[in-house]
Amino acid sequence: MRELVILSGKGGTGKTSVAASLAFLARPVTMADCDVDAPDLALVVRPEPSEPHDFRAGWLAVMSEHICLRCGRCAELCRFDAISWQGAGGGRYVVDPLACEGCGLCERVCTRNAISITSPLRGWWRRSTTELGVLYHAEMDPGSENSGKLVALLRRQARDDTSGQTEWLITDGPPGIGCAAIASVTGAAYVLFVAEPTPSSLHDLRRVAQLVAGFGVPAAVVVNKWDLSPDGTEKIEAFAVAAGLRCAGRIPYDQAFAEAQIAGKSVVGLGDGPSARALEAVWRSIQEAVRSPEAPSLRVSQ
C-alpha cells in the first residue's frame, strides 16, 4: 500500500479539499486525517457513525486526598511547581495538570503512597466507513500534548488494518512543521504540498519542504487558486524546480470548492468542472511520480 501524504506550510490552502478529491479518484482507498488538532476531512467524506477509542499518552501525577497527610514534601521537592496548597486551614494539596511533567518524583517521596502516576486521556480516535473507503480520524483534547503519538497511532492502525485491501493510503496531514507534521511524513512513499500563490504561502512552503527533505521522501507541489496571482504561481514553481520538487499542476479558483463543502462531497465527486479536471491531472501526475523508479531528491537551502 502506497502512502501519499498531503501537507501545507500554512492552513487554509485547500489541503483537505485536495486530499478528499484524490481519495475520490483513488477509491476504494484508505484515508487518515492526521490534522488531529482540527480534523475536518470527515466533513467532506461523510463517514458512518463509529465508536471512539480512547487515546492516552504521557504521564500525570494524581493525588488521593483521603490518603494524603498534608506534609507538603511533594510540593517542596517538585521543581516544576506543579503541586500547591489550596484553601485555608482545611485546604489540600492539588496537582496542576498543565504544570506537571509526570517525572514521578512526588510518587517516590510520598510516604503514604497518596500520589500515583497515570497516563491521562488526551483525546480519541475512530475507524469509520465512508463511500470512498475506510477513514481513520482523531481529535486531541484542547490543550493536550502528544499529537505526534496520536498521528503515529492513526497511520499504524490504517496500515495494519487495511494492508493488502487498498492500493493507496491518502493521508491529510496537519499544516505547519510541528510534531504532528513530522509524524505524518516518516515512512511515506510520497508527499504533495498544497500552496497558494502568496508570499506567506511560499515562505511556509520553504519551511515544510526543508522538513520533508530531512526524511528523504520525494515530493511535489500543486498551486491552488493559481489564477489569482500568476506571478506568485511562477515564483512557487520556480522554487519547486530549484528545490527538486515536481510541479504536479495548477488548480484554478473555483466556486465548486465551496459548493462541494456545503454538499459534503469532494470537488471531483461534485461533478465536472475546471477544478475537477485540474485535480484529475494532478492525480495522474502523482501516480506517474510514485511509480517512477527514480525520484529526485529535495535540495532545500536553510
CSV table of C-alpha atoms in Angstrom, one decimal:
chain,number,residue,atom,x,y,z
A,1,MET,CA,0.0,0.0,0.0
A,2,ARG,CA,1.5,3.3,-1.1
A,3,GLU,CA,1.0,6.3,1.2
A,4,LEU,CA,0.6,9.8,-0.2
A,5,VAL,CA,0.8,12.5,2.5
A,6,ILE,CA,-0.7,15.9,1.7
A,7,LEU,CA,0.9,18.8,3.5
A,8,SER,CA,0.9,22.6,3.5
A,9,GLY,CA,3.1,25.1,5.2
A,10,LYS,CA,0.1,27.1,6.4
A,11,GLY,CA,-3.6,26.5,7.0
A,12,GLY,CA,-6.3,27.4,4.6
A,13,THR,CA,-4.6,26.4,1.3
A,14,GLY,CA,-7.2,23.8,0.4
A,15,LYS,CA,-5.2,20.8,1.6
A,16,THR,CA,-8.2,18.9,2.8
A,17,SER,CA,-10.2,19.6,-0.3
A,18,VAL,CA,-7.4,18.3,-2.4
A,19,ALA,CA,-7.0,15.2,-0.2
A,20,ALA,CA,-10.7,14.4,-0.5
A,21,SER,CA,-10.6,14.7,-4.3
A,22,LEU,CA,-7.6,12.5,-4.6
A,23,ALA,CA,-9.2,9.9,-2.3
A,24,PHE,CA,-12.3,10.0,-4.6
A,25,LEU,CA,-10.1,9.3,-7.6
A,26,ALA,CA,-8.2,6.5,-5.8
A,27,ARG,CA,-11.2,4.7,-4.4
A,28,PRO,CA,-11.5,2.3,-2.8
A,29,VAL,CA,-8.9,3.9,-0.6
A,30,THR,CA,-7.7,4.1,3.0
A,31,MET,CA,-7.7,7.6,4.4
A,32,ALA,CA,-6.1,9.1,7.5
A,33,ASP,CA,-6.9,12.6,8.8
A,34,CYS,CA,-3.7,13.4,10.7
A,35,ASP,CA,-4.7,17.0,11.5
A,36,VAL,CA,-5.6,15.8,14.9
A,37,ASP,CA,-5.9,19.3,16.4
A,38,ALA,CA,-8.6,20.4,13.9
A,39,PRO,CA,-9.8,17.4,11.8
A,40,ASP,CA,-12.2,18.2,9.0
A,41,LEU,CA,-11.8,15.5,6.4
A,42,ALA,CA,-14.9,13.9,7.8
A,43,LEU,CA,-16.9,16.9,6.8
A,44,VAL,CA,-16.2,16.1,3.2
A,45,VAL,CA,-16.3,12.3,3.1
A,46,ARG,CA,-19.2,11.9,5.5
A,47,PRO,CA,-18.3,8.7,7.5
A,48,GLU,CA,-20.8,6.5,9.1
A,49,PRO,CA,-21.0,7.0,12.9
A,50,SER,CA,-18.5,4.8,14.8
A,51,GLU,CA,-17.5,4.3,18.4
A,52,PRO,CA,-14.5,6.3,19.6
A,53,HIS,CA,-11.4,4.7,21.1
A,54,ASP,CA,-9.6,6.4,24.0
A,55,PHE,CA,-6.1,7.8,23.4
A,56,ARG,CA,-3.9,8.0,26.4
A,57,ALA,CA,-0.3,9.4,26.4
A,58,GLY,CA,2.2,10.9,28.6
A,59,TRP,CA,2.3,10.8,32.4
A,60,LEU,CA,0.5,12.8,35.1
A,61,ALA,CA,0.5,12.8,38.9
A,62,VAL,CA,-2.8,12.2,40.6
A,63,MET,CA,-3.4,13.0,44.3
A,64,SER,CA,-5.5,10.8,46.6
A,65,GLU,CA,-6.9,13.3,49.1
A,66,HIS,CA,-8.2,10.8,51.6
A,67,ILE,CA,-4.7,9.3,52.0
A,68,CYS,CA,-2.6,12.5,51.9
A,69,LEU,CA,-1.3,13.6,55.3
A,70,ARG,CA,-0.7,17.2,54.1
A,71,CYS,CA,3.0,17.0,55.0
A,72,GLY,CA,4.0,19.1,51.9
A,73,ARG,CA,7.1,17.2,51.0
A,74,CYS,CA,5.9,16.6,47.4
A,75,ALA,CA,5.2,20.3,46.9
A,76,GLU,CA,8.6,21.2,48.4
A,77,LEU,CA,10.6,19.0,46.1
A,78,CYS,CA,8.6,19.5,42.8
A,79,ARG,CA,10.9,21.5,40.6
A,80,PHE,CA,8.0,22.3,38.2
A,81,ASP,CA,5.8,23.9,41.0
A,82,ALA,CA,3.1,21.6,39.9
A,83,ILE,CA,1.8,20.9,43.4
A,84,SER,CA,0.4,23.7,45.6
A,85,TRP,CA,-1.7,24.2,48.7
A,86,GLN,CA,-5.2,25.4,48.0
A,87,GLY,CA,-7.6,26.6,50.7
A,88,ALA,CA,-7.2,27.9,54.2
A,89,GLY,CA,-7.0,25.7,57.3
A,90,GLY,CA,-9.0,22.9,55.8
A,91,GLY,CA,-7.2,23.1,52.5
A,92,ARG,CA,-5.4,20.4,50.5
A,93,TYR,CA,-2.5,19.9,48.1
A,94,VAL,CA,-3.5,19.7,44.4
A,95,VAL,CA,-1.7,18.9,41.2
A,96,ASP,CA,-1.8,21.3,38.3
A,97,PRO,CA,-2.1,19.1,35.2
A,98,LEU,CA,-0.7,21.8,32.9
A,99,ALA,CA,2.4,22.2,35.0
A,100,CYS,CA,3.0,18.5,35.9
A,101,GLU,CA,5.7,16.8,33.7
A,102,GLY,CA,4.9,13.3,35.1
A,103,CYS,CA,8.5,12.8,36.3
A,104,GLY,CA,7.4,10.7,39.2
A,105,LEU,CA,9.5,12.3,42.0
A,106,CYS,CA,6.4,13.1,44.1
A,107,GLU,CA,5.3,9.5,43.9
A,108,ARG,CA,8.7,8.3,45.1
A,109,VAL,CA,8.9,10.7,48.1
A,110,CYS,CA,5.4,10.3,49.4
A,111,THR,CA,5.5,8.0,52.5
A,112,ARG,CA,1.7,7.3,52.3
A,113,ASN,CA,1.5,6.3,48.6
A,114,ALA,CA,-1.0,9.1,48.2
A,115,ILE,CA,0.3,10.0,44.7
A,116,SER,CA,0.2,7.8,41.6
A,117,ILE,CA,1.5,8.5,38.1
A,118,THR,CA,-1.1,7.7,35.5
A,119,SER,CA,-1.4,8.0,31.7
A,120,PRO,CA,-4.2,10.6,31.2
A,121,LEU,CA,-6.8,10.7,28.5
A,122,ARG,CA,-5.6,13.0,25.7
A,123,GLY,CA,-8.3,12.5,23.0
A,124,TRP,CA,-9.9,9.9,20.8
A,125,TRP,CA,-9.6,8.1,17.5
A,126,ARG,CA,-12.1,6.3,15.2
A,127,ARG,CA,-12.2,3.9,12.4
A,128,SER,CA,-15.1,4.9,10.2
A,129,THR,CA,-16.6,3.7,7.0
A,130,THR,CA,-17.3,6.0,4.0
A,131,GLU,CA,-18.3,5.6,0.4
A,132,LEU,CA,-14.7,6.0,-0.6
A,133,GLY,CA,-13.2,3.6,1.8
A,134,VAL,CA,-12.1,3.4,5.4
A,135,LEU,CA,-11.3,6.7,7.3
A,136,TYR,CA,-9.0,6.8,10.4
A,137,HIS,CA,-9.5,10.1,12.2
A,138,ALA,CA,-8.9,11.5,15.6
A,139,GLU,CA,-9.0,14.6,17.8
A,140,MET,CA,-6.9,15.8,20.6
A,141,ASP,CA,-8.5,17.3,23.7
A,142,PRO,CA,-8.0,21.1,23.9
A,143,GLY,CA,-4.5,21.9,25.2
A,144,SER,CA,-3.4,18.3,25.3
A,145,GLU,CA,0.1,17.2,24.2
A,146,ASN,CA,1.5,14.2,22.3
A,147,SER,CA,-0.3,14.9,19.0
A,148,GLY,CA,2.7,13.2,17.2
A,149,LYS,CA,2.0,10.0,19.1
A,150,LEU,CA,-1.7,10.1,18.1
A,151,VAL,CA,-0.7,10.7,14.4
A,152,ALA,CA,1.7,7.7,14.6
A,153,LEU,CA,-1.1,5.6,16.1
A,154,LEU,CA,-3.5,6.5,13.3
A,155,ARG,CA,-1.1,5.7,10.5
A,156,ARG,CA,-0.1,2.4,12.1
A,157,GLN,CA,-3.7,1.4,12.5
A,158,ALA,CA,-4.5,2.3,8.9
A,159,ARG,CA,-1.6,0.2,7.6
A,160,ASP,CA,-2.2,-2.8,9.9
A,161,ASP,CA,-5.9,-3.0,9.3
A,162,THR,CA,-6.1,-2.4,5.6
A,163,SER,CA,-2.8,-3.6,4.2
A,164,GLY,CA,-3.4,-5.6,1.1
A,165,GLN,CA,-7.0,-4.3,0.8
A,166,THR,CA,-6.4,-1.0,-0.9
A,167,GLU,CA,-3.6,0.3,-3.1
A,168,TRP,CA,-3.4,3.8,-1.6
A,169,LEU,CA,-3.4,5.4,1.8
A,170,ILE,CA,-4.2,9.0,1.4
A,171,THR,CA,-3.1,11.0,4.5
A,172,ASP,CA,-4.4,14.5,5.1
A,173,GLY,CA,-1.5,15.9,7.2
A,174,PRO,CA,-1.6,18.9,9.5
A,175,PRO,CA,-0.4,22.4,8.5
A,176,GLY,CA,3.0,23.6,9.7
A,177,ILE,CA,6.2,21.8,10.7
A,178,GLY,CA,5.3,20.7,14.3
A,179,CYS,CA,5.3,17.2,15.8
A,180,ALA,CA,2.2,16.1,14.1
A,181,ALA,CA,3.6,17.0,10.7
A,182,ILE,CA,6.9,15.2,11.4
A,183,ALA,CA,4.9,12.1,12.5
A,184,SER,CA,2.9,12.3,9.3
A,185,VAL,CA,5.9,12.1,7.0
A,186,THR,CA,8.0,9.2,8.3
A,187,GLY,CA,7.8,6.2,6.1
A,188,ALA,CA,5.6,7.8,3.4
A,189,ALA,CA,6.0,7.0,-0.2
A,190,TYR,CA,5.3,10.5,-1.5
A,191,VAL,CA,4.4,14.0,-0.3
A,192,LEU,CA,2.2,16.5,-2.1
A,193,PHE,CA,2.5,20.1,-1.0
A,194,VAL,CA,-0.6,22.4,-1.5
A,195,ALA,CA,0.4,26.0,-1.8
A,196,GLU,CA,-1.3,29.3,-2.6
A,197,PRO,CA,0.3,32.0,-4.9
A,198,THR,CA,1.1,34.3,-2.0
A,199,PRO,CA,4.3,35.4,-0.3
A,200,SER,CA,3.3,33.8,3.1
A,201,SER,CA,2.5,30.5,1.4
A,202,LEU,CA,5.8,30.5,-0.4
A,203,HIS,CA,7.6,31.2,2.9
A,204,ASP,CA,5.9,28.4,4.7
A,205,LEU,CA,6.3,26.1,1.8
A,206,ARG,CA,10.1,26.5,2.1
A,207,ARG,CA,9.9,25.5,5.8
A,208,VAL,CA,7.8,22.4,5.3
A,209,ALA,CA,9.9,21.4,2.2
A,210,GLN,CA,13.0,21.6,4.4
A,211,LEU,CA,11.3,19.3,6.9
A,212,VAL,CA,10.4,16.7,4.3
A,213,ALA,CA,13.9,16.9,2.7
A,214,GLY,CA,15.3,15.7,6.0
A,215,PHE,CA,13.4,12.5,5.7
A,216,GLY,CA,14.4,11.8,2.1
A,217,VAL,CA,10.8,11.5,0.9
A,218,PRO,CA,10.2,12.6,-2.8
A,219,ALA,CA,7.6,15.4,-3.1
A,220,ALA,CA,5.6,17.5,-5.5
A,221,VAL,CA,3.8,20.8,-5.2
A,222,VAL,CA,0.4,21.9,-6.6
A,223,VAL,CA,-0.7,25.6,-6.6
A,224,ASN,CA,-4.3,26.1,-5.6
A,225,LYS,CA,-6.1,29.2,-6.9
A,226,TRP,CA,-3.2,29.9,-9.2
A,227,ASP,CA,-5.1,32.3,-11.4
A,228,LEU,CA,-5.5,34.8,-8.6
A,229,SER,CA,-1.8,35.6,-8.9
A,230,PRO,CA,0.0,34.2,-11.9
A,231,ASP,CA,3.3,35.9,-10.8
A,232,GLY,CA,3.0,34.3,-7.4
A,233,THR,CA,2.4,30.9,-9.0
A,234,GLU,CA,5.6,31.3,-11.1
A,235,LYS,CA,7.6,32.1,-8.0
A,236,ILE,CA,6.4,29.0,-6.3
A,237,GLU,CA,7.0,26.8,-9.3
A,238,ALA,CA,10.5,28.3,-9.7
A,239,PHE,CA,11.3,27.5,-6.1
A,240,ALA,CA,9.9,23.9,-6.7
A,241,VAL,CA,12.2,23.4,-9.7
A,242,ALA,CA,15.2,24.7,-7.7
A,243,ALA,CA,14.4,22.5,-4.7
A,244,GLY,CA,13.9,19.3,-6.7
A,245,LEU,CA,10.1,19.3,-6.3
A,246,ARG,CA,7.9,18.0,-9.1
A,247,CYS,CA,5.3,20.6,-10.3
A,248,ALA,CA,2.1,18.5,-10.2
A,249,GLY,CA,-0.2,21.1,-11.6
A,250,ARG,CA,-2.3,24.2,-11.1
A,251,ILE,CA,-5.8,24.4,-9.7
A,252,PRO,CA,-7.9,27.4,-10.7
A,253,TYR,CA,-10.0,29.4,-8.3
A,254,ASP,CA,-13.4,27.7,-8.5
A,255,GLN,CA,-16.7,28.3,-6.5
A,256,ALA,CA,-17.1,24.5,-6.7
A,257,PHE,CA,-14.8,24.1,-3.7
A,258,ALA,CA,-17.4,25.9,-1.5
A,259,GLU,CA,-20.3,24.1,-3.1
A,260,ALA,CA,-18.6,20.8,-2.5
A,261,GLN,CA,-18.1,21.6,1.2
A,262,ILE,CA,-21.7,22.5,1.6
A,263,ALA,CA,-22.8,19.3,-0.1
A,264,GLY,CA,-20.4,17.2,1.9
A,265,LYS,CA,-18.6,16.0,-1.2
A,266,SER,CA,-15.2,16.2,-2.8
A,267,VAL,CA,-14.7,18.7,-5.7
A,268,VAL,CA,-14.2,15.8,-8.1
A,269,GLY,CA,-17.2,14.0,-6.7
A,270,LEU,CA,-19.4,17.0,-7.2
A,271,GLY,CA,-19.1,16.8,-11.0
A,272,ASP,CA,-17.1,18.0,-13.9
A,273,GLY,CA,-15.6,21.5,-13.8
A,274,PRO,CA,-12.3,23.3,-14.3
A,275,SER,CA,-11.0,22.5,-10.8
A,276,ALA,CA,-12.1,18.8,-11.0
A,277,ARG,CA,-10.3,18.4,-14.3
A,278,ALA,CA,-7.2,20.0,-12.8
A,279,LEU,CA,-7.3,17.7,-9.9
A,280,GLU,CA,-7.6,14.7,-12.2
A,281,ALA,CA,-4.4,15.9,-13.9
A,282,VAL,CA,-2.7,16.2,-10.6
A,283,TRP,CA,-3.7,12.7,-9.6
A,284,ARG,CA,-2.2,11.3,-12.9
A,285,SER,CA,1.0,13.3,-12.2
A,286,ILE,CA,1.3,11.9,-8.7
A,287,GLN,CA,0.7,8.3,-9.9
A,288,GLU,CA,3.4,8.7,-12.5
A,289,ALA,CA,5.8,10.1,-10.0
A,290,VAL,CA,5.2,7.5,-7.3
A,291,ARG,CA,5.6,4.6,-9.7
A,292,SER,CA,8.7,6.1,-11.3
A,293,PRO,CA,11.9,4.1,-10.5
A,294,GLU,CA,13.8,7.3,-10.0
A,295,ALA,CA,12.7,10.2,-7.9
A,296,PRO,CA,14.7,13.4,-7.5
A,297,SER,CA,16.0,14.3,-4.0
A,298,LEU,CA,15.0,17.6,-2.5
A,299,ARG,CA,17.5,20.4,-2.4
A,300,VAL,CA,16.2,23.0,0.0
A,301,SER,CA,18.6,25.5,1.4
A,302,GLN,CA,18.3,26.6,5.0
